[in-house]
mmCIF file of C-alpha atoms and ligand atoms in Angstrom:
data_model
loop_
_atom_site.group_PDB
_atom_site.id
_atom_site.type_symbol
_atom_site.label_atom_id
_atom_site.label_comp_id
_atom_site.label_asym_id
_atom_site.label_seq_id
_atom_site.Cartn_x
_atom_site.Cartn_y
_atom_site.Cartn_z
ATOM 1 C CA UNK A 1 -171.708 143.645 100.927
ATOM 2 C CA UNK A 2 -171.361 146.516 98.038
ATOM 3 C CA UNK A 3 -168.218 145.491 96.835
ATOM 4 C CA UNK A 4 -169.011 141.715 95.338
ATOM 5 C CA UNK A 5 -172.559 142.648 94.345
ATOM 6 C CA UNK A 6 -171.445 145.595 91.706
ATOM 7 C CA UNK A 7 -168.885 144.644 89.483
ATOM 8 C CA UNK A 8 -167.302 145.572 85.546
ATOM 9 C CA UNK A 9 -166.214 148.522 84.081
ATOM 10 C CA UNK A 10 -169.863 149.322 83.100
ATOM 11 C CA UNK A 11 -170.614 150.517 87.004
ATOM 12 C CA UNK A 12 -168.083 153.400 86.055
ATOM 13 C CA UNK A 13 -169.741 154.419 82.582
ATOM 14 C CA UNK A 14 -173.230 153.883 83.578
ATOM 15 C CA UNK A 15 -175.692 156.395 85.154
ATOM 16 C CA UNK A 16 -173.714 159.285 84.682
ATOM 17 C CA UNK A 17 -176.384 161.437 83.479
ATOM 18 C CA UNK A 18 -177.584 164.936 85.750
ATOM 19 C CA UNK A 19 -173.996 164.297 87.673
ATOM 20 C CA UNK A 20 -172.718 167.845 89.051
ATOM 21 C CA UNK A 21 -169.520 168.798 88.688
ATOM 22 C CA UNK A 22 -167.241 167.937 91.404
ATOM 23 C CA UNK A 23 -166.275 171.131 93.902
ATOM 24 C CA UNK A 24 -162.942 171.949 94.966
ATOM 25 C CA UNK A 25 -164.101 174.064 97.930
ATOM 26 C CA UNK A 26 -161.527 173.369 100.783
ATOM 27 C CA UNK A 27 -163.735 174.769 103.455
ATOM 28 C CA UNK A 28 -167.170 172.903 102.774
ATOM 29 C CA UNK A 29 -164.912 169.567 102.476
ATOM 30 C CA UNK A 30 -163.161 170.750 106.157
ATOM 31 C CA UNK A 31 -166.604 171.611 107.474
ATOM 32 C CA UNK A 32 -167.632 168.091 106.793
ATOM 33 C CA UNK A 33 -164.070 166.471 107.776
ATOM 34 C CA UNK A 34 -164.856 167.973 111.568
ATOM 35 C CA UNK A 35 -167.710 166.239 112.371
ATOM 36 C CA UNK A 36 -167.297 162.730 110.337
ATOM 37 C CA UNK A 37 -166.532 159.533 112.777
ATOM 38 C CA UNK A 38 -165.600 157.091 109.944
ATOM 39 C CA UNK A 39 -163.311 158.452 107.161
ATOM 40 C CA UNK A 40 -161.862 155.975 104.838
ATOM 41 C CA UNK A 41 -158.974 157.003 102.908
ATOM 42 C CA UNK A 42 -158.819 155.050 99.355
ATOM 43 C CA UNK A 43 -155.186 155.209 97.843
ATOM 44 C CA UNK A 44 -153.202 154.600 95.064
ATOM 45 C CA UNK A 45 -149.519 154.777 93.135
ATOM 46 C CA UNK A 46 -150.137 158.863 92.633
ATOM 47 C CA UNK A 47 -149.968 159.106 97.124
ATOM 48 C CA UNK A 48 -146.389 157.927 96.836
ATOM 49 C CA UNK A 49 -145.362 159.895 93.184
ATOM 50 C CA UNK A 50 -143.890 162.739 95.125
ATOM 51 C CA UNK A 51 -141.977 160.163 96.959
ATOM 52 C CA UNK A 52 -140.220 159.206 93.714
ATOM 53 C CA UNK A 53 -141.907 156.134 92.945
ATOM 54 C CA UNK A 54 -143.203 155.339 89.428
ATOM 55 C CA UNK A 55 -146.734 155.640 89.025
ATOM 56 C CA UNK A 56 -148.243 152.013 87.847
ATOM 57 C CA UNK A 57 -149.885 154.141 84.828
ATOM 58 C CA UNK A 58 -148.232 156.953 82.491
ATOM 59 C CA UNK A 59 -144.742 157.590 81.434
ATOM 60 C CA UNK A 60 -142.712 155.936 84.619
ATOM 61 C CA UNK A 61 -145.198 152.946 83.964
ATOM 62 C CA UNK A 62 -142.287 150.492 81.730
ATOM 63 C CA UNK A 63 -139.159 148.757 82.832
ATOM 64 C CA UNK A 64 -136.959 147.698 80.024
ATOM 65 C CA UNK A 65 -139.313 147.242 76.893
ATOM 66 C CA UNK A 66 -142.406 146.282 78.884
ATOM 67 C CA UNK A 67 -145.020 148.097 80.327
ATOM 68 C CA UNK A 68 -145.774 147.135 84.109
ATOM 69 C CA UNK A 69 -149.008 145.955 83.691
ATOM 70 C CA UNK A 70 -147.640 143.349 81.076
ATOM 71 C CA UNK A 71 -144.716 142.030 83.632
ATOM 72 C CA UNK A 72 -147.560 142.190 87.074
ATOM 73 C CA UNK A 73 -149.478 138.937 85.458
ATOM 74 C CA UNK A 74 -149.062 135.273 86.415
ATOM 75 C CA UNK A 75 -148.727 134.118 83.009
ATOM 76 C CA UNK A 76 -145.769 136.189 82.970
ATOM 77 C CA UNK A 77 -144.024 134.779 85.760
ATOM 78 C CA UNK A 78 -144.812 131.146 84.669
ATOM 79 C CA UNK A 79 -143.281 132.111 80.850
ATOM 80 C CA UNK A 80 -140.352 133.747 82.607
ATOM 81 C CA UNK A 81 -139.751 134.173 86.449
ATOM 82 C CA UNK A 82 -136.117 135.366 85.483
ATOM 83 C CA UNK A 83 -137.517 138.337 84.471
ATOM 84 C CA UNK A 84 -140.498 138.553 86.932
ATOM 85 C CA UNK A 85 -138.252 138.487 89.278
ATOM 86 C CA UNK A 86 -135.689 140.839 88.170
ATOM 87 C CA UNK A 87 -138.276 143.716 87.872
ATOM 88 C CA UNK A 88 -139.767 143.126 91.315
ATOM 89 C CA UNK A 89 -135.715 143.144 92.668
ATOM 90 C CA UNK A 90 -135.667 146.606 90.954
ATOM 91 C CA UNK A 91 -138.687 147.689 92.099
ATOM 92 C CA UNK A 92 -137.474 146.587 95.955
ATOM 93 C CA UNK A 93 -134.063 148.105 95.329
ATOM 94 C CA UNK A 94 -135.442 151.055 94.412
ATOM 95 C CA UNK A 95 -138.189 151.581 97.712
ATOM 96 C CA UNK A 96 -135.025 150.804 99.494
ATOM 97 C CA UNK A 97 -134.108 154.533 98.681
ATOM 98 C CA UNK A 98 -137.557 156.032 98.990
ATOM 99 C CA UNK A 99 -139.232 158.035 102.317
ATOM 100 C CA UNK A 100 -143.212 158.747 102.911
ATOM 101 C CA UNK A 101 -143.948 162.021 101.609
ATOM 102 C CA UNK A 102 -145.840 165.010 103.706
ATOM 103 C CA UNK A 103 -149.308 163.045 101.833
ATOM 104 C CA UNK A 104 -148.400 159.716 103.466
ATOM 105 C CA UNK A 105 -147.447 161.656 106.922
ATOM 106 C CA UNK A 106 -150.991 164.073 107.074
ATOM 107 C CA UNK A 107 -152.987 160.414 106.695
ATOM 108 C CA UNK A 108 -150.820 158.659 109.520
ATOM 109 C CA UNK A 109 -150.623 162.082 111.830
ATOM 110 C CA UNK A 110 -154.690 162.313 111.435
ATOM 111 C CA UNK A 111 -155.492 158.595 112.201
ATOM 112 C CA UNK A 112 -154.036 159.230 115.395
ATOM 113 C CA UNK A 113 -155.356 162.644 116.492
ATOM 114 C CA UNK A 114 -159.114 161.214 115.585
ATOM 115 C CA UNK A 115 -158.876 157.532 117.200
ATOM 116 C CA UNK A 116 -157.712 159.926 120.605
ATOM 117 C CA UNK A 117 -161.224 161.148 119.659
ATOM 118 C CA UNK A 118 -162.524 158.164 119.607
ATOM 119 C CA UNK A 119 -163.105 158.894 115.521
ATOM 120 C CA UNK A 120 -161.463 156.302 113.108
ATOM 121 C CA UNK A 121 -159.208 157.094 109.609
ATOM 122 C CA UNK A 122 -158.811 153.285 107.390
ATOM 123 C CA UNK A 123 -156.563 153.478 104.672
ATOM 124 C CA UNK A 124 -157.094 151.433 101.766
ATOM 125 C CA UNK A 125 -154.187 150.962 99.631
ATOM 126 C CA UNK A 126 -153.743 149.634 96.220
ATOM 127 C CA UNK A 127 -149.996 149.907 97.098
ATOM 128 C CA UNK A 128 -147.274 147.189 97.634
ATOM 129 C CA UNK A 129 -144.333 149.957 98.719
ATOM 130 C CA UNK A 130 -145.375 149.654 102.811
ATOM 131 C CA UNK A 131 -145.058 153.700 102.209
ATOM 132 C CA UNK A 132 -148.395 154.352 104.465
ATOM 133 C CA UNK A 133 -147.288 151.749 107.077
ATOM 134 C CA UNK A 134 -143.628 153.752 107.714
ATOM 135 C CA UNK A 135 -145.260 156.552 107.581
ATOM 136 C CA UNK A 136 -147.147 155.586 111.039
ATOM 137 C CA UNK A 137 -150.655 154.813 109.327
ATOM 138 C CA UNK A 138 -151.789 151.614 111.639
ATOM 139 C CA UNK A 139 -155.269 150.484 110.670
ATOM 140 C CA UNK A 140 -154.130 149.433 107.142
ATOM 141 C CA UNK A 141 -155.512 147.211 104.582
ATOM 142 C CA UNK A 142 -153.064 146.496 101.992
ATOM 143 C CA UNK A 143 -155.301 145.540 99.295
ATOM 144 C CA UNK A 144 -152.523 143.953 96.399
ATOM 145 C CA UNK A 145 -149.961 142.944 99.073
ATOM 146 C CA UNK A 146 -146.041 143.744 99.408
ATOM 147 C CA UNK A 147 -143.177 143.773 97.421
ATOM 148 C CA UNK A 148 -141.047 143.029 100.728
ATOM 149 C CA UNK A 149 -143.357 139.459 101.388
ATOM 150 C CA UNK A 150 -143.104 136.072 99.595
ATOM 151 C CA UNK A 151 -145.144 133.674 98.951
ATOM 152 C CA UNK A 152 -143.803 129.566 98.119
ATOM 153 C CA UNK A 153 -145.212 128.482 94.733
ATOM 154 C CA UNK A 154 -145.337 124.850 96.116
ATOM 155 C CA UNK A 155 -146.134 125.112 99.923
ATOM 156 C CA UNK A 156 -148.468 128.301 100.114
ATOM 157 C CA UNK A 157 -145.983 129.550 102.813
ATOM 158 C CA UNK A 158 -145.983 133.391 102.674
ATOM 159 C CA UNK A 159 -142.356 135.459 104.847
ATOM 160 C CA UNK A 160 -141.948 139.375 104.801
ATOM 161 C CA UNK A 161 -138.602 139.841 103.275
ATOM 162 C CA UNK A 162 -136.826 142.861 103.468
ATOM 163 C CA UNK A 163 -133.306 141.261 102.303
ATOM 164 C CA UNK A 164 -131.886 142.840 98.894
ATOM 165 C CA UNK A 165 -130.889 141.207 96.357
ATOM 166 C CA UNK A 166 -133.293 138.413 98.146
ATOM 167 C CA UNK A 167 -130.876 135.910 96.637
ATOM 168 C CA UNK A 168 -126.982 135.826 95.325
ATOM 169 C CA UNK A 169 -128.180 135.799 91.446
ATOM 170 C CA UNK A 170 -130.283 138.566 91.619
ATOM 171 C CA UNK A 171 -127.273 140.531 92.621
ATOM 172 C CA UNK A 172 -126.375 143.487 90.517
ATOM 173 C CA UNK A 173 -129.321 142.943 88.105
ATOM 174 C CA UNK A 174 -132.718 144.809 87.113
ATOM 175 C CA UNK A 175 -131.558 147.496 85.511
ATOM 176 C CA UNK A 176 -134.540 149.253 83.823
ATOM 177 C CA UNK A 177 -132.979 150.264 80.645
ATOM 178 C CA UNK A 178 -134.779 149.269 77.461
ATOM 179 C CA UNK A 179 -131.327 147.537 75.561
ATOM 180 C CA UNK A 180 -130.556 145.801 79.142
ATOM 181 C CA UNK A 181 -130.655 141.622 78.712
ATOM 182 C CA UNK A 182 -132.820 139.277 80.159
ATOM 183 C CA UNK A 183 -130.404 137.792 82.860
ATOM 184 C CA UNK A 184 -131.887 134.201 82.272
ATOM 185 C CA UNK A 185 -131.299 133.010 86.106
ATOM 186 C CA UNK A 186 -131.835 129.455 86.338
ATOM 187 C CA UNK A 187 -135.029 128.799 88.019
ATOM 188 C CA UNK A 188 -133.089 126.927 90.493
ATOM 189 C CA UNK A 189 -131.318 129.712 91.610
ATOM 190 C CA UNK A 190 -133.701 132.462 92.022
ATOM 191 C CA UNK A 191 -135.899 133.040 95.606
ATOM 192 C CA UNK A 192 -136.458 129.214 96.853
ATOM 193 C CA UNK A 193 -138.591 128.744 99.686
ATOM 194 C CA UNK A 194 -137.216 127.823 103.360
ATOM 195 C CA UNK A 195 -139.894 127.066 105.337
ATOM 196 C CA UNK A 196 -139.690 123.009 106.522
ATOM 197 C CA UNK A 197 -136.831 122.574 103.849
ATOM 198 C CA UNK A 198 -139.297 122.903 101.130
ATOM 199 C CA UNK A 199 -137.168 124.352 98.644
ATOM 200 C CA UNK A 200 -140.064 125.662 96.287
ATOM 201 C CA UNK A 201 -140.007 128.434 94.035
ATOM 202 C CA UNK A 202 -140.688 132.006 95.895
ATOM 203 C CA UNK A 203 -142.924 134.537 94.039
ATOM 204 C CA UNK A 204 -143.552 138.088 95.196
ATOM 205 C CA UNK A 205 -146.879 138.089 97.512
ATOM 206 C CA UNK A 206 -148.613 140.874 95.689
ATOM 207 C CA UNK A 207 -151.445 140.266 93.769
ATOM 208 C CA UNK A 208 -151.485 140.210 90.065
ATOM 209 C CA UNK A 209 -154.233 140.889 87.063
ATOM 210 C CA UNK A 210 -156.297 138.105 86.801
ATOM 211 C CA UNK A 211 -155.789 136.839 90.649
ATOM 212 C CA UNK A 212 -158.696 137.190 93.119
ATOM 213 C CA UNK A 213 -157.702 139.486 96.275
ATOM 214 C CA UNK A 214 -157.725 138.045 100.068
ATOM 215 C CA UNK A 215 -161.069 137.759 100.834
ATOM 216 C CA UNK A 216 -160.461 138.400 104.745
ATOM 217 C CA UNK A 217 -158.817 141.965 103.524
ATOM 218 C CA UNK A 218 -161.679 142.417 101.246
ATOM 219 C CA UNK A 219 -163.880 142.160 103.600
ATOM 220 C CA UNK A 220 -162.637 144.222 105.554
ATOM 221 C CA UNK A 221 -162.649 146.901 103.289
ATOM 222 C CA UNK A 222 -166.123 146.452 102.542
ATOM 223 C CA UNK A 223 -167.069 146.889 106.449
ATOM 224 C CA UNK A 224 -164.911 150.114 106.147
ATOM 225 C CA UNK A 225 -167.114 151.261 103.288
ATOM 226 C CA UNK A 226 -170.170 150.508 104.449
ATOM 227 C CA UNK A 227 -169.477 152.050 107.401
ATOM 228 C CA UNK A 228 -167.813 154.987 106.433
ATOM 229 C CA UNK A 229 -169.388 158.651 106.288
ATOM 230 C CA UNK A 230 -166.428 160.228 104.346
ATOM 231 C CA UNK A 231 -164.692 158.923 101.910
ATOM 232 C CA UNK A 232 -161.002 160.324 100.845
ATOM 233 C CA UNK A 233 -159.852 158.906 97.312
ATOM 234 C CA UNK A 234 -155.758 159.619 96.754
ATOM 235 C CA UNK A 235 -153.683 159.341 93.609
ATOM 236 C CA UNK A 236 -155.754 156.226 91.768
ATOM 237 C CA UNK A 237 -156.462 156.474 88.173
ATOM 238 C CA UNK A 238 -159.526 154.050 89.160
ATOM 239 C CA UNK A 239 -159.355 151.856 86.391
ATOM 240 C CA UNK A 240 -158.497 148.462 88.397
ATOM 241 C CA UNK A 241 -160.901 146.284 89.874
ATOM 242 C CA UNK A 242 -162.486 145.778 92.041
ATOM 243 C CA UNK A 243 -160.919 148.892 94.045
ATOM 244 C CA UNK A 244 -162.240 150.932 91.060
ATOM 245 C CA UNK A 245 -165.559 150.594 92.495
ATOM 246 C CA UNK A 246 -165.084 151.325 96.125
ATOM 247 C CA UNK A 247 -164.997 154.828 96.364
ATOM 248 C CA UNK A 248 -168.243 155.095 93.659
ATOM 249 C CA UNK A 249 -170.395 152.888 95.604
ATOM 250 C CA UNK A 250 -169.552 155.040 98.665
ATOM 251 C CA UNK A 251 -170.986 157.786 96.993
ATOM 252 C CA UNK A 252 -173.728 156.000 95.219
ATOM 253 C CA UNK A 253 -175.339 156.013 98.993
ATOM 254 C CA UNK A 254 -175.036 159.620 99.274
ATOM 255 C CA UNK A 255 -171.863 159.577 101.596
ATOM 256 C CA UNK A 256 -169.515 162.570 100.653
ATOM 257 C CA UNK A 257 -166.049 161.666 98.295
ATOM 258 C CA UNK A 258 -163.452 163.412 97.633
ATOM 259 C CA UNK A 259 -160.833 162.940 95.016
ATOM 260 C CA UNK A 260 -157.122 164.086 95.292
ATOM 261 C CA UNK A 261 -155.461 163.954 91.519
ATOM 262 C CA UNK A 262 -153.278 165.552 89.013
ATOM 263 C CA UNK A 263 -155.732 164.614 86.573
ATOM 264 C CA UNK A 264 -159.738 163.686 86.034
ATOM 265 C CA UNK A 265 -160.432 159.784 86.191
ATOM 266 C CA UNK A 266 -163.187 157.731 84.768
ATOM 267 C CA UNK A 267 -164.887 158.206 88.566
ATOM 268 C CA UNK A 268 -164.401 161.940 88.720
ATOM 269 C CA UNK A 269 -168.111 163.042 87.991
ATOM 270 C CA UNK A 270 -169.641 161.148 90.612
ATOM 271 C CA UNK A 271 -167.776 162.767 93.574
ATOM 272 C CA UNK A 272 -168.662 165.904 95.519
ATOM 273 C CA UNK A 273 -165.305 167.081 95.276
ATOM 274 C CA UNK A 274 -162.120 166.980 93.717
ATOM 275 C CA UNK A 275 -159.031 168.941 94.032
ATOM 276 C CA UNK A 276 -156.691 169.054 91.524
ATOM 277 C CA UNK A 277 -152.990 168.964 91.801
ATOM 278 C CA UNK A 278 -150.365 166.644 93.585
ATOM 279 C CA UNK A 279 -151.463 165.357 96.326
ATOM 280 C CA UNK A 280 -148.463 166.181 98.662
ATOM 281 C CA UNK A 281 -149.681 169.928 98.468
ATOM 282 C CA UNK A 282 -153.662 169.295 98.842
ATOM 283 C CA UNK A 283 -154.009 166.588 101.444
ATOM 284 C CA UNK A 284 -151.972 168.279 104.063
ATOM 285 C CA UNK A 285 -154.449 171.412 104.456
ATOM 286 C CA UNK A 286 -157.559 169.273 103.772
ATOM 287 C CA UNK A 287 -156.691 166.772 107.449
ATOM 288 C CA UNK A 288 -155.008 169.175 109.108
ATOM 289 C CA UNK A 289 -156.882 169.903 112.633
ATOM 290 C CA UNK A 290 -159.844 171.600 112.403
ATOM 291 C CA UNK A 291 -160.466 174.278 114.862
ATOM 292 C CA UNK A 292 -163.322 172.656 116.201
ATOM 293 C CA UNK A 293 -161.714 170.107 116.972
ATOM 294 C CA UNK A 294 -161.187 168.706 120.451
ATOM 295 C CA UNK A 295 -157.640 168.182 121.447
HETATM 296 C C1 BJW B 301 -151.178 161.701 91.453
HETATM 297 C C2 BJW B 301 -149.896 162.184 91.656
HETATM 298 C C3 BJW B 301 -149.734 163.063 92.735
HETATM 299 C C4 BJW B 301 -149.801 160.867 89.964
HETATM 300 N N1 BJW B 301 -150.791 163.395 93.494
HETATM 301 N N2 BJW B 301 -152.198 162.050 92.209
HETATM 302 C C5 BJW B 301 -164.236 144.065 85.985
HETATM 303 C C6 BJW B 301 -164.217 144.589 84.721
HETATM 304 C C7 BJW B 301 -163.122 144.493 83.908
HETATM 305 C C8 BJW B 301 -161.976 143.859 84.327
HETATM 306 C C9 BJW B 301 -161.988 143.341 85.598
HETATM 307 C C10 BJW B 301 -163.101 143.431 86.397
HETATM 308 N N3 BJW B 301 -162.841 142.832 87.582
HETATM 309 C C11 BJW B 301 -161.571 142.362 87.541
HETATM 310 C C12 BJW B 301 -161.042 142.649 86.331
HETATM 311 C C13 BJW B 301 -159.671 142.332 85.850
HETATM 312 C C14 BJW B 301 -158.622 143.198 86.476
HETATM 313 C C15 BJW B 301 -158.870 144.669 86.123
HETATM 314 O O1 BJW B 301 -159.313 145.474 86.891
HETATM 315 N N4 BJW B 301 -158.542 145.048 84.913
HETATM 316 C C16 BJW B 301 -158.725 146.440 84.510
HETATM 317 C C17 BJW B 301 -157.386 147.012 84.055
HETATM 318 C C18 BJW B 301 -159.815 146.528 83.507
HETATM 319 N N5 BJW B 301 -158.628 143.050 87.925
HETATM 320 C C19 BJW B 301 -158.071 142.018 88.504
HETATM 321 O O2 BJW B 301 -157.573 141.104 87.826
HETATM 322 C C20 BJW B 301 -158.089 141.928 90.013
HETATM 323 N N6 BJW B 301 -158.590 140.654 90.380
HETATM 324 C C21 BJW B 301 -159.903 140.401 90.510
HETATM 325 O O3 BJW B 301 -160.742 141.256 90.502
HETATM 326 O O4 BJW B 301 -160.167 139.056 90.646
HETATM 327 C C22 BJW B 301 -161.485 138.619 90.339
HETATM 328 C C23 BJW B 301 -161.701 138.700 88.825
HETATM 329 C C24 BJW B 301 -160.660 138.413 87.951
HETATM 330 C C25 BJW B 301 -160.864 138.524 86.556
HETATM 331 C C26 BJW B 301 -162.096 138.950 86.052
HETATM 332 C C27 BJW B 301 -163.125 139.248 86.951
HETATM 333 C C28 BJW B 301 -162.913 139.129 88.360
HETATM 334 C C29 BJW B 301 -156.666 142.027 90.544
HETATM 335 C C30 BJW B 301 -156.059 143.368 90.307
HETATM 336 C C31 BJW B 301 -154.613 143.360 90.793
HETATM 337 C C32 BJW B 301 -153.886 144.625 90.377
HETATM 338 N N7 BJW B 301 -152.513 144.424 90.560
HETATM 339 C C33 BJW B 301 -151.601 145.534 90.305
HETATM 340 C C34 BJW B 301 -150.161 145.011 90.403
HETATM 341 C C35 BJW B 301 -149.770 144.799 91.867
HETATM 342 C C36 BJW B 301 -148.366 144.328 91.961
HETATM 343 C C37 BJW B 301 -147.361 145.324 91.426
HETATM 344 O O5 BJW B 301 -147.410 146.551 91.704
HETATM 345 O O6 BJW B 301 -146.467 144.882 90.737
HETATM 346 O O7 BJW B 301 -151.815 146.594 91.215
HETATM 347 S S1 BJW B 301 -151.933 146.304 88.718
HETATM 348 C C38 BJW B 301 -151.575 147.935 89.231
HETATM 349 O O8 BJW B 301 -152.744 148.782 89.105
HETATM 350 C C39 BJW B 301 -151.225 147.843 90.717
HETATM 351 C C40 BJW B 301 -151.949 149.034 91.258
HETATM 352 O O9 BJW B 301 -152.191 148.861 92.633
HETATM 353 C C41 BJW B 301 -153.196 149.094 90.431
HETATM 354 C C42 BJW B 301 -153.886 150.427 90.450
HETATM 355 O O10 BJW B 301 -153.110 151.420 89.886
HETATM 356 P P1 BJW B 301 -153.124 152.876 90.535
HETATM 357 O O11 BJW B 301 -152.657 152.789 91.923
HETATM 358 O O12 BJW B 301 -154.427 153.518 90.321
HETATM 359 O O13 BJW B 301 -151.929 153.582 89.730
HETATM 360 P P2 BJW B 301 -151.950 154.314 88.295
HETATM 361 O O14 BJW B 301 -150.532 154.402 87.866
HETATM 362 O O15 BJW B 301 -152.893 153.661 87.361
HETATM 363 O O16 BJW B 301 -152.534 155.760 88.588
HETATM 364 C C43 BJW B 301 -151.834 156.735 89.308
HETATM 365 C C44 BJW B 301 -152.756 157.918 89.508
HETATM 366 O O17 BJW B 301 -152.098 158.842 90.358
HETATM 367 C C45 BJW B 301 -153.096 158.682 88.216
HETATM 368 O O18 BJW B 301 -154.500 158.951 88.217
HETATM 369 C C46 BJW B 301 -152.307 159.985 88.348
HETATM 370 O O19 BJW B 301 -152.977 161.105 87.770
HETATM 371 C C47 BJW B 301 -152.245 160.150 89.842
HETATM 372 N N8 BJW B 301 -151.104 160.909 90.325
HETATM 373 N N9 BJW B 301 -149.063 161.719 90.668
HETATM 374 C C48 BJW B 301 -152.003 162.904 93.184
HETATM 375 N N10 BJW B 301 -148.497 163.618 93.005
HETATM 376 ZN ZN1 ZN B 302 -142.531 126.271 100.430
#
């Protein structure tokens, strides 16, 4: 329900008049970590930084010339799926290398020590790097899909893909560096679709800027935060729709949220807490068991 019914970038600026400032005290957020049955854990490109992946955002944020956000469009692939392409072989090249960090592992160990409490931890992930799911984390929504799943241009049909390069042409390209060529792969010869000898052009299933999310995912993240009576938000710079609003319209019905970040976001002020600094240092000690606990 809240997640259609509030939406553009004025739900962030709006009402932020006699807001508190956020607290960063580990023990009061702990205290309320014990006894909560439904926590939903909101995260974003900052959960896997520490595991050396670019951040969408910021200085990592460009391959070649072009900044992400630019290259993550569909007008972009239609102009140029050479190039589409070739980033999103980088960008699968590169998770190739990459582990989950001890922030990915605290999430995954504490979803199962609550569910054998019959408690439940849902992570929400703007994330396409599968990071959350190898680190163990099983009741997953994957919000903006996976860089290792395809979807056919022609026939709809959508594979998981792990294969790199994903086809012979893509082989040895990518590379990230501004003076680096276009390769210019003939359309022809980039990822073609399989399924019943369709033959159809393959684009990465992830969703871009401008595309409208599953709605069976969405709402099922909108039962998990309407339900939820603690709210975790990880390593988002909240600025993308609609998961911008999420974790705000958790805490616009008084149900506690707290931010993990290296840096204030436009959704700061309306959470109870926030605690500063990278997230692979302050999640760990926030889900770690609490002595109350049962075992
Ligand atoms: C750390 C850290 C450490 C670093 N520890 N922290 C309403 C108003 C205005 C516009 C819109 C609107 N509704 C929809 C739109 C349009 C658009 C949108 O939101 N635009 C905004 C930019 C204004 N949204 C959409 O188009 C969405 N579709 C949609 O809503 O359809 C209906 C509709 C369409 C059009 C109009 C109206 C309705 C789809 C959004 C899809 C986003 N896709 C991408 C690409 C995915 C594929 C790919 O990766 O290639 O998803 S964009 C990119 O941003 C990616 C990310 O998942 C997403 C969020 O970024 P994230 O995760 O927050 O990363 P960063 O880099 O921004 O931030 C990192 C943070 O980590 C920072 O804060 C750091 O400080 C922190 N950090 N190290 C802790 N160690
Ligand atoms: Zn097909």
């Amino acid at each position: 329900m809240i997640v259609r019914q509030l939406s553009g970038r004025g739900f962030l600026n709006s009402h932020l008049t006699d807001m508190a400032r956020p607290s960063s005290d580990l023990a009061a957020l702990r205290e309320i970590f014990s006894e909560a049955k439904n926590v939903a854990i909101i995260t974003g490109a900052g959960v896997s930084a520490e595991s050396g992946v670019p951040t969408f955002r910021g200085a990592g944020g460009y391959w070649r010339k072009w900044q992400a956000q630019k290259l993550a469009t569909p007008e972009a692939f239609s102009r140029n799926p050479s190039r589409v392409w070739e980033f999103y072989h980088y960008r699968r090249e590169v998770m190739l290398t990459k582990n989950p960090n001890p922030a990915h592992l605290a999430i995954a160990e504490c979803e199962e020590r609550l569910s054998k409490q019959g408690r439940t931890v849902t992570v929400i992930t703007q994330n396409i790097d599968e990071l959350h799911r190898r680190a163990g984390s099983k009741n997953l929504l994957e919000l903006h899909g996976s860089l290792f799943k395809t979807r056919c241009m022609s026939c709809g049909h959508e594979a998981a893909n792990y294969t790199s390069p994903i086809c012979a042409a893509l082989e040895g390209k990518g590379a990230p560096d501004p003076d680096t060529n276009d390769a210019q792969i003939p359309v022809q010869q980039l990822p073609r679709c399989e399924h019943e000898d369709c033959h159809g052009l393959l684009r990465p299933a992830v969703v871009w800027f401008g595309e409208t999310l599953d709605s069976d995912i969405l709402t099922r993240a909108e039962k998990v935060l309407d339900s939820c009576d603690l709210c975790l938000v990880v390593g988002t710079s909240s600025v993308v729709y609609p998961a911008a609003m999420f974790a705000p319209q958790v805490a616009a019905r008084g149900v506690p949220v707290a931010e993990f970040n290296m840096e204030n976001t436009p959704a700061t002020m309306r959470f109870k807490f926030h605690f500063h600094g990278p997230c692979g240092t302050t999640l760990p000690p926030a889900l770690e068991r609490h002595e109350t606990e049962q075992t």
